[in-house]
mmCIF file of C-alpha atoms in Angstrom:
data_model
loop_
_atom_site.group_PDB
_atom_site.id
_atom_site.type_symbol
_atom_site.label_atom_id
_atom_site.label_comp_id
_atom_site.label_asym_id
_atom_site.label_seq_id
_atom_site.Cartn_x
_atom_site.Cartn_y
_atom_site.Cartn_z
ATOM 1 C CA SER A 134 0.029 -0.329 -0.365
ATOM 2 C CA ALA A 135 0.886 3.464 -0.379
ATOM 3 C CA VAL A 136 3.265 5.676 2.112
ATOM 4 C CA ILE A 137 1.457 8.795 3.206
ATOM 5 C CA SER A 138 2.665 11.416 5.051
ATOM 6 C CA GLN A 139 0.593 14.752 6.305
ATOM 7 C CA LYS A 140 2.066 17.764 7.970
ATOM 8 C CA PRO A 141 1.851 19.331 9.739
ATOM 9 C CA SER A 142 0.696 16.815 12.236
ATOM 10 C CA ARG A 143 -0.728 19.117 14.968
ATOM 11 C CA ASP A 144 -1.438 22.812 15.344
ATOM 12 C CA ILE A 145 -3.055 25.170 17.874
ATOM 13 C CA CYS A 146 -4.506 27.881 15.743
ATOM 14 C CA GLN A 147 -6.407 31.209 16.457
ATOM 15 C CA ARG A 148 -9.450 31.813 15.502
ATOM 16 C CA GLY A 149 -10.153 33.725 12.171
ATOM 17 C CA THR A 150 -6.717 32.139 10.811
ATOM 18 C CA SER A 151 -6.364 29.991 8.062
ATOM 19 C CA LEU A 152 -4.541 26.756 7.803
ATOM 20 C CA THR A 153 -2.942 24.772 4.807
ATOM 21 C CA ILE A 154 -2.199 21.019 5.310
ATOM 22 C CA GLN A 155 0.012 18.994 3.074
ATOM 23 C CA CYS A 156 -0.852 14.900 1.714
ATOM 24 C CA GLN A 157 2.366 13.387 0.087
ATOM 25 C CA VAL A 158 1.880 10.153 -1.062
ATOM 26 C CA ASP A 159 4.955 7.725 -2.038
ATOM 27 C CA SER A 160 3.269 7.033 -5.741
ATOM 28 C CA GLN A 161 1.101 8.301 -7.941
ATOM 29 C CA VAL A 162 -2.640 7.725 -7.424
ATOM 30 C CA THR A 163 -5.791 9.116 -9.537
ATOM 31 C CA MET A 164 -8.090 9.505 -6.404
ATOM 32 C CA MET A 165 -7.319 11.192 -3.383
ATOM 33 C CA PHE A 166 -9.501 12.478 -0.607
ATOM 34 C CA TRP A 167 -10.329 14.486 2.557
ATOM 35 C CA TYR A 168 -11.915 13.489 5.805
ATOM 36 C CA ARG A 169 -12.683 15.612 8.796
ATOM 37 C CA GLN A 170 -13.085 13.575 11.903
ATOM 38 C CA GLN A 171 -14.489 15.295 14.740
ATOM 39 C CA PRO A 172 -13.561 14.735 18.816
ATOM 40 C CA GLY A 173 -15.076 11.146 19.502
ATOM 41 C CA GLN A 174 -16.659 11.077 15.916
ATOM 42 C CA SER A 175 -16.298 8.915 13.173
ATOM 43 C CA LEU A 176 -15.362 10.145 9.553
ATOM 44 C CA THR A 177 -16.577 12.217 7.496
ATOM 45 C CA LEU A 178 -15.921 13.064 3.878
ATOM 46 C CA ILE A 179 -14.825 16.623 3.200
ATOM 47 C CA ALA A 180 -14.793 16.453 -0.654
ATOM 48 C CA THR A 181 -12.342 14.146 -3.703
ATOM 49 C CA ALA A 182 -9.416 15.785 -5.544
ATOM 50 C CA ASN A 183 -8.626 14.288 -8.520
ATOM 51 C CA GLN A 184 -5.648 15.967 -10.151
ATOM 52 C CA GLY A 185 -6.618 17.846 -13.180
ATOM 53 C CA SER A 186 -10.002 19.152 -11.969
ATOM 54 C CA GLU A 187 -11.612 20.867 -9.369
ATOM 55 C CA ALA A 188 -12.568 19.192 -6.135
ATOM 56 C CA THR A 189 -15.600 17.403 -5.129
ATOM 57 C CA TYR A 190 -17.061 17.970 -2.307
ATOM 58 C CA GLU A 191 -20.072 16.583 -0.376
ATOM 59 C CA SER A 192 -22.675 18.052 1.135
ATOM 60 C CA GLY A 193 -22.493 20.893 4.274
ATOM 61 C CA PHE A 194 -18.900 21.140 2.539
ATOM 62 C CA VAL A 195 -17.880 24.399 0.641
ATOM 63 C CA ILE A 196 -14.805 25.554 -1.400
ATOM 64 C CA ASP A 197 -14.788 28.592 0.100
ATOM 65 C CA LYS A 198 -14.167 27.133 3.746
ATOM 66 C CA PHE A 199 -12.148 24.176 2.379
ATOM 67 C CA PRO A 200 -10.291 24.880 -0.545
ATOM 68 C CA ILE A 201 -8.303 22.519 -2.091
ATOM 69 C CA SER A 202 -5.312 21.635 -4.395
ATOM 70 C CA ARG A 203 -3.856 19.089 -6.337
ATOM 71 C CA PRO A 204 -1.374 20.218 -8.412
ATOM 72 C CA ASN A 205 0.001 16.402 -9.216
ATOM 73 C CA LEU A 206 -0.591 12.650 -9.075
ATOM 74 C CA THR A 207 1.607 12.566 -5.420
ATOM 75 C CA PHE A 208 0.274 15.793 -3.745
ATOM 76 C CA SER A 209 -2.780 17.522 -2.203
ATOM 77 C CA THR A 210 -3.237 20.106 0.090
ATOM 78 C CA LEU A 211 -6.378 21.079 2.377
ATOM 79 C CA THR A 212 -6.736 24.586 4.018
ATOM 80 C CA VAL A 213 -9.224 25.245 6.696
ATOM 81 C CA SER A 214 -9.825 28.899 6.424
ATOM 82 C CA ASN A 215 -10.882 31.611 9.052
ATOM 83 C CA MET A 216 -11.524 29.121 11.381
ATOM 84 C CA SER A 217 -13.459 29.160 14.432
ATOM 85 C CA PRO A 218 -13.280 26.388 17.530
ATOM 86 C CA GLU A 219 -15.910 24.330 15.818
ATOM 87 C CA ASP A 220 -13.340 23.391 12.982
ATOM 88 C CA SER A 221 -11.181 21.464 15.646
ATOM 89 C CA SER A 222 -10.907 18.149 13.937
ATOM 90 C CA ILE A 223 -8.438 15.805 12.590
ATOM 91 C CA TYR A 224 -8.086 15.514 9.044
ATOM 92 C CA LEU A 225 -7.402 13.177 7.168
ATOM 93 C CA CYS A 226 -6.324 12.548 3.762
ATOM 94 C CA SER A 227 -6.585 9.071 2.298
ATOM 95 C CA VAL A 228 -5.845 7.307 -1.903
ATOM 96 C CA GLU A 229 -7.655 4.657 -3.689
ATOM 97 C CA GLN A 230 -5.542 1.699 -4.438
ATOM 98 C CA GLY A 231 -5.844 -1.873 -5.178
ATOM 99 C CA TYR A 232 -9.568 -3.252 -5.274
ATOM 100 C CA ASN A 233 -11.368 -0.163 -4.454
ATOM 101 C CA GLU A 234 -9.292 0.484 -1.064
ATOM 102 C CA GLN A 235 -8.015 3.521 0.507
ATOM 103 C CA PHE A 236 -5.047 4.254 2.597
ATOM 104 C CA PHE A 237 -5.348 6.982 4.956
ATOM 105 C CA GLY A 238 -2.394 8.926 6.360
ATOM 106 C CA PRO A 239 -1.437 9.683 9.823
ATOM 107 C CA GLY A 240 -4.301 12.413 9.912
ATOM 108 C CA THR A 241 -3.530 16.383 11.218
ATOM 109 C CA ARG A 242 -5.218 17.030 14.743
ATOM 110 C CA LEU A 243 -6.333 20.802 14.754
ATOM 111 C CA THR A 244 -7.130 22.812 17.843
ATOM 112 C CA VAL A 245 -8.554 26.492 17.640
ATOM 113 C CA LEU A 246 -8.499 28.635 20.347
ATOM 114 C CA ALA B 170 -27.798 7.068 0.585
ATOM 115 C CA GLN B 171 -25.607 4.496 2.351
ATOM 116 C CA THR B 172 -25.812 3.869 6.261
ATOM 117 C CA VAL B 173 -23.728 2.090 8.456
ATOM 118 C CA THR B 174 -24.472 1.259 12.171
ATOM 119 C CA GLN B 175 -22.698 -0.194 14.999
ATOM 120 C CA SER B 176 -24.809 -0.563 17.381
ATOM 121 C CA GLN B 177 -21.776 -1.791 20.246
ATOM 122 C CA PRO B 178 -20.363 1.811 21.401
ATOM 123 C CA GLU B 179 -17.768 0.301 23.714
ATOM 124 C CA MET B 180 -16.742 -3.237 24.435
ATOM 125 C CA SER B 181 -13.822 -5.115 25.934
ATOM 126 C CA VAL B 182 -12.629 -8.828 25.586
ATOM 127 C CA GLN B 183 -9.775 -10.675 27.847
ATOM 128 C CA GLU B 184 -6.296 -11.581 26.106
ATOM 129 C CA ALA B 185 -6.579 -14.068 23.883
ATOM 130 C CA GLU B 186 -10.029 -14.420 23.589
ATOM 131 C CA THR B 187 -12.280 -14.197 20.605
ATOM 132 C CA VAL B 188 -14.862 -10.929 20.287
ATOM 133 C CA THR B 189 -17.124 -9.816 17.567
ATOM 134 C CA LEU B 190 -17.979 -6.731 16.584
ATOM 135 C CA SER B 191 -21.059 -6.253 14.686
ATOM 136 C CA CYS B 192 -22.075 -3.788 11.814
ATOM 137 C CA THR B 193 -25.065 -3.262 9.676
ATOM 138 C CA TYR B 194 -25.907 -1.059 6.924
ATOM 139 C CA ASP B 195 -28.322 -0.279 4.787
ATOM 140 C CA THR B 196 -28.585 0.315 0.007
ATOM 141 C CA SER B 197 -29.922 0.014 -2.345
ATOM 142 C CA GLU B 198 -26.929 -0.998 -4.266
ATOM 143 C CA SER B 199 -26.553 -4.304 -5.640
ATOM 144 C CA ASN B 200 -22.750 -4.276 -6.085
ATOM 145 C CA TYR B 201 -20.033 -2.665 -2.869
ATOM 146 C CA TYR B 202 -17.521 -3.068 -0.261
ATOM 147 C CA LEU B 203 -17.489 -3.476 2.898
ATOM 148 C CA PHE B 204 -14.107 -2.787 5.429
ATOM 149 C CA TRP B 205 -13.129 -3.172 8.853
ATOM 150 C CA TYR B 206 -10.761 -0.042 9.815
ATOM 151 C CA LYS B 207 -8.802 0.236 13.076
ATOM 152 C CA GLN B 208 -7.759 3.167 14.678
ATOM 153 C CA PRO B 209 -5.572 2.764 17.411
ATOM 154 C CA PRO B 210 -4.827 6.429 19.825
ATOM 155 C CA SER B 211 -2.030 7.085 17.640
ATOM 156 C CA ARG B 212 -5.398 8.076 15.593
ATOM 157 C CA GLN B 213 -3.325 6.205 12.306
ATOM 158 C CA MET B 214 -6.361 4.588 10.240
ATOM 159 C CA ILE B 215 -5.393 1.013 9.131
ATOM 160 C CA LEU B 216 -7.295 -1.167 6.572
ATOM 161 C CA VAL B 217 -8.347 -4.825 8.835
ATOM 162 C CA ILE B 218 -10.022 -6.595 6.453
ATOM 163 C CA ARG B 219 -12.378 -6.094 3.017
ATOM 164 C CA GLN B 220 -15.042 -7.985 1.413
ATOM 165 C CA GLU B 221 -16.703 -7.878 -2.091
ATOM 166 C CA ALA B 222 -20.614 -7.849 -1.746
ATOM 167 C CA TYR B 223 -19.785 -10.396 -4.776
ATOM 168 C CA LYS B 224 -18.421 -12.540 -2.969
ATOM 169 C CA GLN B 225 -20.212 -15.708 -0.722
ATOM 170 C CA GLN B 226 -17.218 -16.597 0.977
ATOM 171 C CA ASN B 227 -16.221 -14.666 4.214
ATOM 172 C CA ALA B 228 -12.979 -12.920 3.955
ATOM 173 C CA THR B 229 -10.042 -13.859 6.890
ATOM 174 C CA GLU B 230 -6.961 -12.137 7.523
ATOM 175 C CA ASN B 231 -4.994 -14.115 10.490
ATOM 176 C CA ARG B 232 -6.683 -13.763 13.246
ATOM 177 C CA PHE B 233 -9.091 -11.636 12.143
ATOM 178 C CA SER B 234 -11.951 -12.532 9.836
ATOM 179 C CA VAL B 235 -15.810 -11.831 8.897
ATOM 180 C CA ASN B 236 -19.010 -12.886 8.832
ATOM 181 C CA PHE B 237 -20.875 -11.431 5.833
ATOM 182 C CA GLN B 238 -24.934 -11.796 5.515
ATOM 183 C CA LYS B 239 -25.737 -10.294 2.451
ATOM 184 C CA ALA B 240 -29.699 -10.346 2.680
ATOM 185 C CA ALA B 241 -29.276 -9.604 6.091
ATOM 186 C CA LYS B 242 -27.047 -6.759 5.213
ATOM 187 C CA SER B 243 -24.847 -7.900 8.397
ATOM 188 C CA PHE B 244 -21.029 -7.574 8.504
ATOM 189 C CA SER B 245 -18.923 -8.663 11.817
ATOM 190 C CA LEU B 246 -15.826 -8.724 12.434
ATOM 191 C CA LYS B 247 -14.312 -11.562 14.953
ATOM 192 C CA ILE B 248 -11.225 -11.091 16.737
ATOM 193 C CA SER B 249 -9.410 -14.266 17.894
ATOM 194 C CA ASP B 250 -6.899 -14.759 19.719
ATOM 195 C CA SER B 251 -6.867 -10.910 21.066
ATOM 196 C CA GLN B 252 -3.673 -9.095 21.841
ATOM 197 C CA LEU B 253 -3.254 -5.855 23.631
ATOM 198 C CA GLY B 254 -2.383 -3.926 20.470
ATOM 199 C CA ASP B 255 -5.698 -4.644 19.135
ATOM 200 C CA THR B 256 -6.736 -1.839 21.408
ATOM 201 C CA ALA B 257 -8.676 1.036 19.400
ATOM 202 C CA MET B 258 -11.240 2.109 17.468
ATOM 203 C CA TYR B 259 -12.881 0.068 15.092
ATOM 204 C CA PHE B 260 -14.686 1.294 11.989
ATOM 205 C CA CYS B 261 -16.947 -0.501 9.910
ATOM 206 C CA ALA B 262 -17.129 1.106 6.453
ATOM 207 C CA PHE B 263 -19.035 0.660 3.000
ATOM 208 C CA TYR B 264 -18.011 1.695 -0.878
ATOM 209 C CA SER B 265 -20.024 2.116 -3.732
ATOM 210 C CA THR B 266 -19.499 3.374 -7.153
ATOM 211 C CA GLY B 267 -22.850 3.753 -7.578
ATOM 212 C CA ALA B 268 -23.686 6.960 -9.577
ATOM 213 C CA GLY B 269 -20.264 7.691 -9.698
ATOM 214 C CA SER B 270 -19.687 8.545 -6.262
ATOM 215 C CA TYR B 271 -16.314 7.167 -4.210
ATOM 216 C CA GLN B 272 -17.332 7.959 -0.800
ATOM 217 C CA LEU B 273 -16.547 5.468 2.316
ATOM 218 C CA THR B 274 -19.309 5.423 4.388
ATOM 219 C CA PHE B 275 -18.655 4.685 8.049
ATOM 220 C CA GLY B 276 -20.115 3.582 10.932
ATOM 221 C CA LYS B 277 -19.642 5.423 14.016
ATOM 222 C CA GLY B 278 -17.163 2.861 16.054
ATOM 223 C CA THR B 279 -16.889 0.390 18.515
ATOM 224 C CA LYS B 280 -13.737 1.254 21.021
ATOM 225 C CA LEU B 281 -12.531 -2.129 21.981
ATOM 226 C CA SER B 282 -9.985 -2.314 24.986
ATOM 227 C CA VAL B 283 -8.005 -5.744 25.410
ATOM 228 C CA ILE B 284 -7.718 -6.628 29.270
ATOM 229 C CA PRO B 285 -4.879 -8.599 30.539
#
């Protein structure tokens, strides 16, 4: 399976600021995904990011709040904009490989004060 | 829309014993995949096992096996010879490419504690 890294691993931010999370994969992948995991909760898909096209956002998530870039087949970024304490979560990227299997990065723990 | 239900928020098992985690799902799709993921305190999501809906044979991966009942829309995970390292949150997940969606739908998770 792909080796996926995320930066930063954790951060504490002030409300109203923005944070960009990076996701790097050690092999080329077509589909990358960004998930949010709120404290004590399950994972919710934010958006699907394919290289060369606009990200596809799930209901309840908008591009102005969570802009995503996908400049090549091994890299993607997710920005959490104009943050509020409600954005405190773990943000995970994943990639699809093999038989519709998704493999996850280690996650970014974000705390907004 | 697909839904995944894990009815056991928390479970515990003695080391070396066997435990079964429950999962049910609801879908109108005929072709789909089911997964169990493990999330230890390190928060890394780890794929434990997968099952294709078209396969009648239950998947097994070493100490992990599933009981897939398609008609009942049930997909339970059995962990044999439980080890301390099995302590984690376990998430059941559903995946279908129907209607062009590539979304993994997760259940709320079961927190498993393995007791020495």
